[in-house]
Tab-separated table of C-alpha atoms and ligand atoms in Angstrom:
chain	number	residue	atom	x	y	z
A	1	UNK	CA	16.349	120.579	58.803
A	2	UNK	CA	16.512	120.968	62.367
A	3	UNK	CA	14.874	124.305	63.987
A	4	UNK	CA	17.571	125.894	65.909
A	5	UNK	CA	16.725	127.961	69.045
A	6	UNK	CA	17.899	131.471	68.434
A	7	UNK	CA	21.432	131.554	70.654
A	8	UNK	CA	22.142	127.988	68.888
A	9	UNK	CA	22.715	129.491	65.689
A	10	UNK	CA	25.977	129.938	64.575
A	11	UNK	CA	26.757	133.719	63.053
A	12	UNK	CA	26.319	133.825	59.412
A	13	UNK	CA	30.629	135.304	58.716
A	14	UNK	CA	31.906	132.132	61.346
A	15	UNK	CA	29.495	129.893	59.323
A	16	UNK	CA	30.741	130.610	56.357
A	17	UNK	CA	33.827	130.674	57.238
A	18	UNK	CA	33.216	127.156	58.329
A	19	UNK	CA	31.782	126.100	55.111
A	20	UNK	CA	34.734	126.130	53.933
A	21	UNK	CA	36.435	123.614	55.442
A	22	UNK	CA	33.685	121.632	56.243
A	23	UNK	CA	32.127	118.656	55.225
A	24	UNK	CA	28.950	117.282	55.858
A	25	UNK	CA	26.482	114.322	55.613
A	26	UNK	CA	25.579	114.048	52.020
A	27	UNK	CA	29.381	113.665	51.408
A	28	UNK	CA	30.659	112.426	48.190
A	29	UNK	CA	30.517	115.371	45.221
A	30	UNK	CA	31.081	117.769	47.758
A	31	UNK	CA	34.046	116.431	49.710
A	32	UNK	CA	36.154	116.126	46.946
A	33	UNK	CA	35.632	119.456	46.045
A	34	UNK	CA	36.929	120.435	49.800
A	35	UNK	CA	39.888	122.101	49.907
A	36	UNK	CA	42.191	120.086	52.311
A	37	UNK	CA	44.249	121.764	54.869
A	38	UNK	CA	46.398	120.544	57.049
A	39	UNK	CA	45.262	119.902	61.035
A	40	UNK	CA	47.795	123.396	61.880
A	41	UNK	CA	45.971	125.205	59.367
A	42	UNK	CA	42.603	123.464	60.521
A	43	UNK	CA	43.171	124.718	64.261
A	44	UNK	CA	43.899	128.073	63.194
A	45	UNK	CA	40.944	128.639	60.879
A	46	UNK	CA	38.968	126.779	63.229
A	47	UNK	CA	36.515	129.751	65.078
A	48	UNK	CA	35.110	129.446	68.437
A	49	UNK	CA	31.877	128.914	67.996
A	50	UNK	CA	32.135	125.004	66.769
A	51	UNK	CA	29.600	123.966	69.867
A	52	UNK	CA	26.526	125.679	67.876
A	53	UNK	CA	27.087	125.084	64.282
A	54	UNK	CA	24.655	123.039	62.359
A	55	UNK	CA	24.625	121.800	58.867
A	56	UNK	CA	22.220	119.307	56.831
A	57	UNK	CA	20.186	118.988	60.324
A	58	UNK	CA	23.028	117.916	62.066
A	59	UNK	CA	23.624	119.485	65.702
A	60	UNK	CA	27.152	119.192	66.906
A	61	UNK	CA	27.211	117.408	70.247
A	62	UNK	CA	29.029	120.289	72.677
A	63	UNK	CA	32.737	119.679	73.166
A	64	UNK	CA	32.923	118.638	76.643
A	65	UNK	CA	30.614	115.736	76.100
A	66	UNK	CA	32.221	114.328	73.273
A	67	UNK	CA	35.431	114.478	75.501
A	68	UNK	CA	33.821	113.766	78.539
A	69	UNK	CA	31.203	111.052	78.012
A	70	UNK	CA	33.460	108.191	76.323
A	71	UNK	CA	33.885	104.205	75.892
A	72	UNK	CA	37.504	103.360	76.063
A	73	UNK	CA	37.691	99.619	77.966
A	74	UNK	CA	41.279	100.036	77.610
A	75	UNK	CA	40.752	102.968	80.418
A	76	UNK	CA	38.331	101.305	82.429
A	77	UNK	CA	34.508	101.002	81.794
A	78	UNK	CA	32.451	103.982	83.164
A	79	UNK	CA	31.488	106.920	80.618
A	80	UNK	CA	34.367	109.260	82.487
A	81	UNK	CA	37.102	106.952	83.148
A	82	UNK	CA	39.098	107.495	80.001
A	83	UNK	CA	38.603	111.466	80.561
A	84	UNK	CA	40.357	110.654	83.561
A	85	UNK	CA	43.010	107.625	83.391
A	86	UNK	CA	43.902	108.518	79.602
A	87	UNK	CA	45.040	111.982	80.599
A	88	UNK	CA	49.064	110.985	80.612
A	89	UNK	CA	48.552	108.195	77.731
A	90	UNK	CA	51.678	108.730	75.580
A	91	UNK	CA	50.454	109.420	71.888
A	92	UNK	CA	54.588	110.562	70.858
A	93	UNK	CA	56.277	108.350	69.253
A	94	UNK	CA	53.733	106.576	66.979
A	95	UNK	CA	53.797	103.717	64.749
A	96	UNK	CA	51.128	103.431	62.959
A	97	UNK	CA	51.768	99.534	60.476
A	98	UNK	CA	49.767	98.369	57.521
A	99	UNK	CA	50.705	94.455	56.301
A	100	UNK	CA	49.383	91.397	55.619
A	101	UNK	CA	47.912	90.704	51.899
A	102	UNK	CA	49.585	93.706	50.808
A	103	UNK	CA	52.080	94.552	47.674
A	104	UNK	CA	53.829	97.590	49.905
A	105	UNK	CA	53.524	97.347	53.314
A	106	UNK	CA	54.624	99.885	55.267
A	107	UNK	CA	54.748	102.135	58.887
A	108	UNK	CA	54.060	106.037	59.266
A	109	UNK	CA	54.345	107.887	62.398
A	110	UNK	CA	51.638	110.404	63.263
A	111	UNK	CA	54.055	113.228	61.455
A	112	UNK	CA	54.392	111.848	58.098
A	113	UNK	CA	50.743	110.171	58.354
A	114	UNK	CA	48.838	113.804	58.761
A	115	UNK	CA	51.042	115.590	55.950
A	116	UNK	CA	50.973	112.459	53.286
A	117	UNK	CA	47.176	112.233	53.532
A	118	UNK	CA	45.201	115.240	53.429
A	119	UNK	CA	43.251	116.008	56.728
A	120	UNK	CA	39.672	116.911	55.578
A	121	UNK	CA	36.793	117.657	58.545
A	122	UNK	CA	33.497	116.062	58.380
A	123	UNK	CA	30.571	116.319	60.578
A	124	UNK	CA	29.147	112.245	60.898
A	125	UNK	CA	26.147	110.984	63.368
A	126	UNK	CA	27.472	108.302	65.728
A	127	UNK	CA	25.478	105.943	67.518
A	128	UNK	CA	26.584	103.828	70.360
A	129	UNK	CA	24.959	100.291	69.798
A	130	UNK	CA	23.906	101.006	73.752
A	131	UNK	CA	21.227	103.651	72.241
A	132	UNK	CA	22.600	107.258	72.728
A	133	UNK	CA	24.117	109.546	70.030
A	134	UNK	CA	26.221	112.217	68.792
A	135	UNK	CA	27.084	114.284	66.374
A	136	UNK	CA	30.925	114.823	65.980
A	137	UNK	CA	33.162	116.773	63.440
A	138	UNK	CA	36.133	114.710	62.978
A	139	UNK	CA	39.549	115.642	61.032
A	140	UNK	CA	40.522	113.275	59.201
A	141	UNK	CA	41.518	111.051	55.936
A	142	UNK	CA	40.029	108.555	53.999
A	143	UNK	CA	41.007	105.155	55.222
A	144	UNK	CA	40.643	104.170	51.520
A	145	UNK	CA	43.736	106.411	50.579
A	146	UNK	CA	45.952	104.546	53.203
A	147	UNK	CA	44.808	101.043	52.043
A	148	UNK	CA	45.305	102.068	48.216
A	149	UNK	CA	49.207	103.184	48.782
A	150	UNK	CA	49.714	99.592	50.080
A	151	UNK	CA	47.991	98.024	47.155
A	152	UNK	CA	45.902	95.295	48.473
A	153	UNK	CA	46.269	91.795	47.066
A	154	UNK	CA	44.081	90.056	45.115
A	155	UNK	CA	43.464	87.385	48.618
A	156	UNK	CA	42.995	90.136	50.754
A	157	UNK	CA	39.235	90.274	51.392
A	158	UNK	CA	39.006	91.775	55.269
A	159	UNK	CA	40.631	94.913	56.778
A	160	UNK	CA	41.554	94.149	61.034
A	161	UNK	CA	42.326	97.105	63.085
A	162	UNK	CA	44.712	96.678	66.533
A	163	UNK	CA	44.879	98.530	69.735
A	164	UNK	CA	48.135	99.645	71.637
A	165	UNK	CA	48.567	96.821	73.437
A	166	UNK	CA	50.361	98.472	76.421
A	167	UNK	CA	49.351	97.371	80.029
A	168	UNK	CA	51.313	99.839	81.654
A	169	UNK	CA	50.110	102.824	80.526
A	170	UNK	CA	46.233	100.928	79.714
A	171	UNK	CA	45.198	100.093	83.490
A	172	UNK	CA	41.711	98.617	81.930
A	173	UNK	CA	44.561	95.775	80.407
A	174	UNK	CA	46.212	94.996	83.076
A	175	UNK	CA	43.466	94.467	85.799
A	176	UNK	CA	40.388	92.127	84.189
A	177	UNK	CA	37.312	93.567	85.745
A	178	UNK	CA	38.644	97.533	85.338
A	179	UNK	CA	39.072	96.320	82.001
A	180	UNK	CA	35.623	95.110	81.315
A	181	UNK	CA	36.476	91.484	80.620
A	182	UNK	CA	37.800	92.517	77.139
A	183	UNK	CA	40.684	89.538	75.605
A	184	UNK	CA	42.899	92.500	74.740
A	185	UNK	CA	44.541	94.200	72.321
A	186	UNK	CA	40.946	95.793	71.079
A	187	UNK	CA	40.478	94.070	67.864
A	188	UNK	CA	37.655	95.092	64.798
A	189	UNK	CA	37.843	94.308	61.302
A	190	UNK	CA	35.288	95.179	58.328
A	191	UNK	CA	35.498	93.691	54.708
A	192	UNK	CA	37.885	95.189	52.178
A	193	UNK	CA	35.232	97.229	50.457
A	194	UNK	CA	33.295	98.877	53.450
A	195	UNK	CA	37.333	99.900	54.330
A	196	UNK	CA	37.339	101.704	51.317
A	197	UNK	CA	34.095	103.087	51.320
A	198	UNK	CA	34.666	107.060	50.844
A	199	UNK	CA	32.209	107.460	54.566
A	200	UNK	CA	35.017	105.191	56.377
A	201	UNK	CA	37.588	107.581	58.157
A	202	UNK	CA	41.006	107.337	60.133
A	203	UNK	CA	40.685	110.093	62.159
A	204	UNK	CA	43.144	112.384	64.102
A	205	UNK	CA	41.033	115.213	65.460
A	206	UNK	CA	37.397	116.524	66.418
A	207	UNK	CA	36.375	119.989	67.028
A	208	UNK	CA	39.505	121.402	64.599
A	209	UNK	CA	42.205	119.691	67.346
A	210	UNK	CA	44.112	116.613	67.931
A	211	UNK	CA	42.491	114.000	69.134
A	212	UNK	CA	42.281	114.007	72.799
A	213	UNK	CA	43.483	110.674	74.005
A	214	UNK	CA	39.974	109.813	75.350
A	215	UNK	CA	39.340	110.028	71.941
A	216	UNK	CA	41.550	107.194	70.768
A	217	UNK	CA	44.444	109.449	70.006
A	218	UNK	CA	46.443	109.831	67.923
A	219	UNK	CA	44.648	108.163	65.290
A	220	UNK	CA	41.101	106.129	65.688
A	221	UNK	CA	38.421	104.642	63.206
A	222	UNK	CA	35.064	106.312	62.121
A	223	UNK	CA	32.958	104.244	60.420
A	224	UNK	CA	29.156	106.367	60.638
A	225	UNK	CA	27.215	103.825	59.657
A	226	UNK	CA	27.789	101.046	62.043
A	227	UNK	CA	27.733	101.026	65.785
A	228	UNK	CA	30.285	102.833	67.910
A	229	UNK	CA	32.373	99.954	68.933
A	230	UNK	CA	33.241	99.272	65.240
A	231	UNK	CA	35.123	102.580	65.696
A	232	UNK	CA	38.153	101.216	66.854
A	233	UNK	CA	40.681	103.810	68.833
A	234	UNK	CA	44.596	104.444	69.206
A	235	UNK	CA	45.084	102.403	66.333
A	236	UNK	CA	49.005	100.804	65.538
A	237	UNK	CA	48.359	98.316	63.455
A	238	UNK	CA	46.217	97.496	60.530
A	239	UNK	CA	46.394	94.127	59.068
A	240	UNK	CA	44.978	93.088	54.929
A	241	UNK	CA	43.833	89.429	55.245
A	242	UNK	CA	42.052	86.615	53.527
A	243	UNK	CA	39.610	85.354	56.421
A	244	UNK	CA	37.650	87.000	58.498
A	245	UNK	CA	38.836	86.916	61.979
A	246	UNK	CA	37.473	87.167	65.266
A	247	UNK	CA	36.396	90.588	66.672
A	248	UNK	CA	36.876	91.972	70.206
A	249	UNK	CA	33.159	92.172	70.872
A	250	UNK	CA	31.936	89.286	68.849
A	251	UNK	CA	34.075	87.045	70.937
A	252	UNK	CA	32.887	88.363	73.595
A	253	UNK	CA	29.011	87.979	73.257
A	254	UNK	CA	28.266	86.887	69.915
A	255	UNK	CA	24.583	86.558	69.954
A	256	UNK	CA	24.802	90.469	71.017
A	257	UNK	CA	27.196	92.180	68.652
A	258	UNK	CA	27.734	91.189	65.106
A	259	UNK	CA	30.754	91.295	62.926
A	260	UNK	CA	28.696	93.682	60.637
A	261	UNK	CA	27.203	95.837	62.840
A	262	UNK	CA	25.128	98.213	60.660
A	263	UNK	CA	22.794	100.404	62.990
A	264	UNK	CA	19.558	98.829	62.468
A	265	UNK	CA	16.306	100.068	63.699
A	266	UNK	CA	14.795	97.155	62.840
A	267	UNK	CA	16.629	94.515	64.638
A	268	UNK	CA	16.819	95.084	68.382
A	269	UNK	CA	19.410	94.423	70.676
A	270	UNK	CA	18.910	91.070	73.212
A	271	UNK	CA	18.688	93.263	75.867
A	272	UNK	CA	17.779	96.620	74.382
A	273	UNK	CA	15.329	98.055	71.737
A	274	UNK	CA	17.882	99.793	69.339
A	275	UNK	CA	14.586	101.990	67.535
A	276	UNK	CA	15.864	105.051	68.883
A	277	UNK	CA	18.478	106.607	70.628
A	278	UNK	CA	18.866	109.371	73.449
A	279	UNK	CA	20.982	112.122	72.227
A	280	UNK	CA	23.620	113.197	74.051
A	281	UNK	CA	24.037	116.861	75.130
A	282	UNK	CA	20.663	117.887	74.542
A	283	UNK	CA	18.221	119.032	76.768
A	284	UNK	CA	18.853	120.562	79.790
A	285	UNK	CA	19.855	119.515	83.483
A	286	UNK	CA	16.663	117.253	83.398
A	287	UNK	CA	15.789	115.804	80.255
A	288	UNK	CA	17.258	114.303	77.674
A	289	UNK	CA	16.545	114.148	73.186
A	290	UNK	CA	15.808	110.692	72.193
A	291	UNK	CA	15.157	110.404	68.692
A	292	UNK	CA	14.161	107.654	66.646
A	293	UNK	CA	17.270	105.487	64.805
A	294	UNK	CA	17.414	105.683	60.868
A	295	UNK	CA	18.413	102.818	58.522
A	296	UNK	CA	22.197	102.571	58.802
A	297	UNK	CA	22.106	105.580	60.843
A	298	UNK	CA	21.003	107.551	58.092
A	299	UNK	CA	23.560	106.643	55.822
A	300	UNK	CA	21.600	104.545	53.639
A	301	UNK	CA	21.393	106.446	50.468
A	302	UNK	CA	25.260	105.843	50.367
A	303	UNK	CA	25.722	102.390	52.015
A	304	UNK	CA	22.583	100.084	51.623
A	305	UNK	CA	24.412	98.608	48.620
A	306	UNK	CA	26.781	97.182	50.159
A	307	UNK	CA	24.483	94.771	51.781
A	308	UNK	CA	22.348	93.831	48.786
A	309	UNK	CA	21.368	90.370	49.394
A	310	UNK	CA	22.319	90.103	52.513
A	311	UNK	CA	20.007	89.255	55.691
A	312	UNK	CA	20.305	92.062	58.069
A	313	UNK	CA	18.187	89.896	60.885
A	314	UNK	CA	21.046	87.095	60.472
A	315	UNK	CA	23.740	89.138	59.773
A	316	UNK	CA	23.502	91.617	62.197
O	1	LIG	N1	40.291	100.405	71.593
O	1	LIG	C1	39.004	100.686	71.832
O	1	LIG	N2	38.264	101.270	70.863
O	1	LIG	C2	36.950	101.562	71.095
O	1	LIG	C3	36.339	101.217	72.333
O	1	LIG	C4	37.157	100.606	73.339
O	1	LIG	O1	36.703	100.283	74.448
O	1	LIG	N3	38.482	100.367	73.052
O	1	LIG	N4	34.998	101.482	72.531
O	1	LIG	C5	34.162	101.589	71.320
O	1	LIG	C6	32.808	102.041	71.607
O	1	LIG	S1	31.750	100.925	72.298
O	1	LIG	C7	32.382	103.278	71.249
O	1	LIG	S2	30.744	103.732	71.429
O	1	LIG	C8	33.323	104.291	70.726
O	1	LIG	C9	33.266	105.525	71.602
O	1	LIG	O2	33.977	106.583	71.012
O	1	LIG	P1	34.043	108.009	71.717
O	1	LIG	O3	34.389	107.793	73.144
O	1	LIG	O4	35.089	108.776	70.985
O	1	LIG	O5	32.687	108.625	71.581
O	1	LIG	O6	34.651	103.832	70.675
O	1	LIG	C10	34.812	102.484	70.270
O	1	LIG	N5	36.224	102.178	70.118
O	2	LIG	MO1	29.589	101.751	71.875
């Protein structure tokens, strides 16, 4: 457990209060023992004083930073351009499709998806494979609950996320370099049963709201365990399928970023030790936390199995 100076500690009724619709890393027993609210309800109950709270060692990352410190190619490539150029991005209507090697495929639009799935929050660590963190309480659903309604197929074997692909209203996809070079729409994928691993989240807010479109509104990927790009944002399609295909990133510099993408202490980035991490928001004006990177950022305990047998230095 983290020591907490004194005017970072959340008081004891808002805490509790919190408790209660919280959930936090550990997960598992305890989340399904969460009552689930809806996001109105979540907003409502949702006190003030999210910015301070801590749980299981976890600081929150402040608010603004989350918002304001973002990676969103589609909105051009510095930290603050998708604060900025995603302001207008049109989130109303929303599609959001699941098909492929599927028994019952089927669309939802951002309505029926948050009132057929039950919006939970939980507090995850994210780290950004370019070595900074945060810590982020999402609202959200289990990604496995979506994938079960369409009952996979017995072929389908990989789970590929798409982008809006939507050059008018996503200047980083109409103009190449603003873009960052990306082969648009944003593609990532991960195999069936990290999908439906009870960590993996489609989220649709953070800090009790909606999901500012920075954010990847309305609806985005959280997968804690992997590197931040593996998130995928705005998501309207999600396709069940029998090979694995090609990933935004990995296409773009393979020998840099794998298709697993497991945060990895151990196995350093070409250009970059990934061993620890600076953390974002802490400090003040001059410094900044680093910290050192755990084993699937700290998520081992509930993921390493996956991976059993696997090569983490060849499948990175
Ligand atoms: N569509 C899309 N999704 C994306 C990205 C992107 O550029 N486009 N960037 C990824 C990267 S590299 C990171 S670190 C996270 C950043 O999420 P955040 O801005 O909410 O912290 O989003 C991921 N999802
Ligand atoms: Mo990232």
């Amino acid at each position: 457990m983290l020591r907490l100076p004194a005017n970072d500690i959340t008081p004891e009724h808002i805490f509790n209060q919190r408790r209660k619709i919280i959930q936090a890393l550990g997960l598992g027993i305890a989340g399904s023992m969460l009552p689930k609210i809806s996001l109105a309800e979540m907003a409502e109950n949702s006190p003030l004083a999210f910015q301070t709270a801590s749980e299981n060692g976890l600081v929150l990352t402040p608010e603004n930073k989350v918002t304001g410190y973002n990676n969103f190619y589609e909105f051009g490539v510095d930290k603050g351009s998708p604060a900025q150029y995603a302001k207008n991005f049109k989130t109303d209507p929303w599609q959001l499709t699941i098909e492929g090697e599927v028994e019952n495929p089927f669309s939802l639009d951002y309505r029926q998806l948050t009132t057929t799935f039950p919006l939970e929050e939980r507090i995850y660590r994210f780290r950004c494979v370019e070595a900074w963190s945060m810590v982020i309480p999402w609202v959200g659903f289990e990604l496995a609950r979506l994938i079960e309604r369409a009952k996979p197929t017995s072929k389908a074997k990989y789970v590929v996320f798409h982008t809006l692909f939507d050059p008018e209203q996503m200047p980083g996809q109409k103009n190449y370099f603003f873009g960052g070079g990306i082969d648009y729409p944003y593609v990532e994928a991960l195999r069936l049963d990290e999908a439906l691993h009870p960590l993996t989240l489609l989220t649709v807010g953070l800090y009790g709201k909606p999901l500012p479109p920075q954010n990847g509104a309305p609806i985005r990927l959280a997968v804690p365990w992997k590197y931040g790009f593996k998130s995928i944002k705005s998501i309207v399609k999600i396709s069940l399928t029998d090979t694995r295909p090609h990933t935004t990133w990995e296409k773009l510099a393979p020998q840099e970023y794998g298709f697993y993408a497991n945060v990895n202490p151990n196995v350093d980035h070409p250009r970059w030790s990934q061993a620890s991490e600076r953390i974002i928001g802490s400090g003040g004006l001059l410094s900044v936390k680093r910290q050192p990177t755990l084993m699937f950022n700290g998520y081992e305990k509930e993921v390493a199995h996956l991976y059993k047998g696997l090569d983490l230095r060849v499948h990175f």
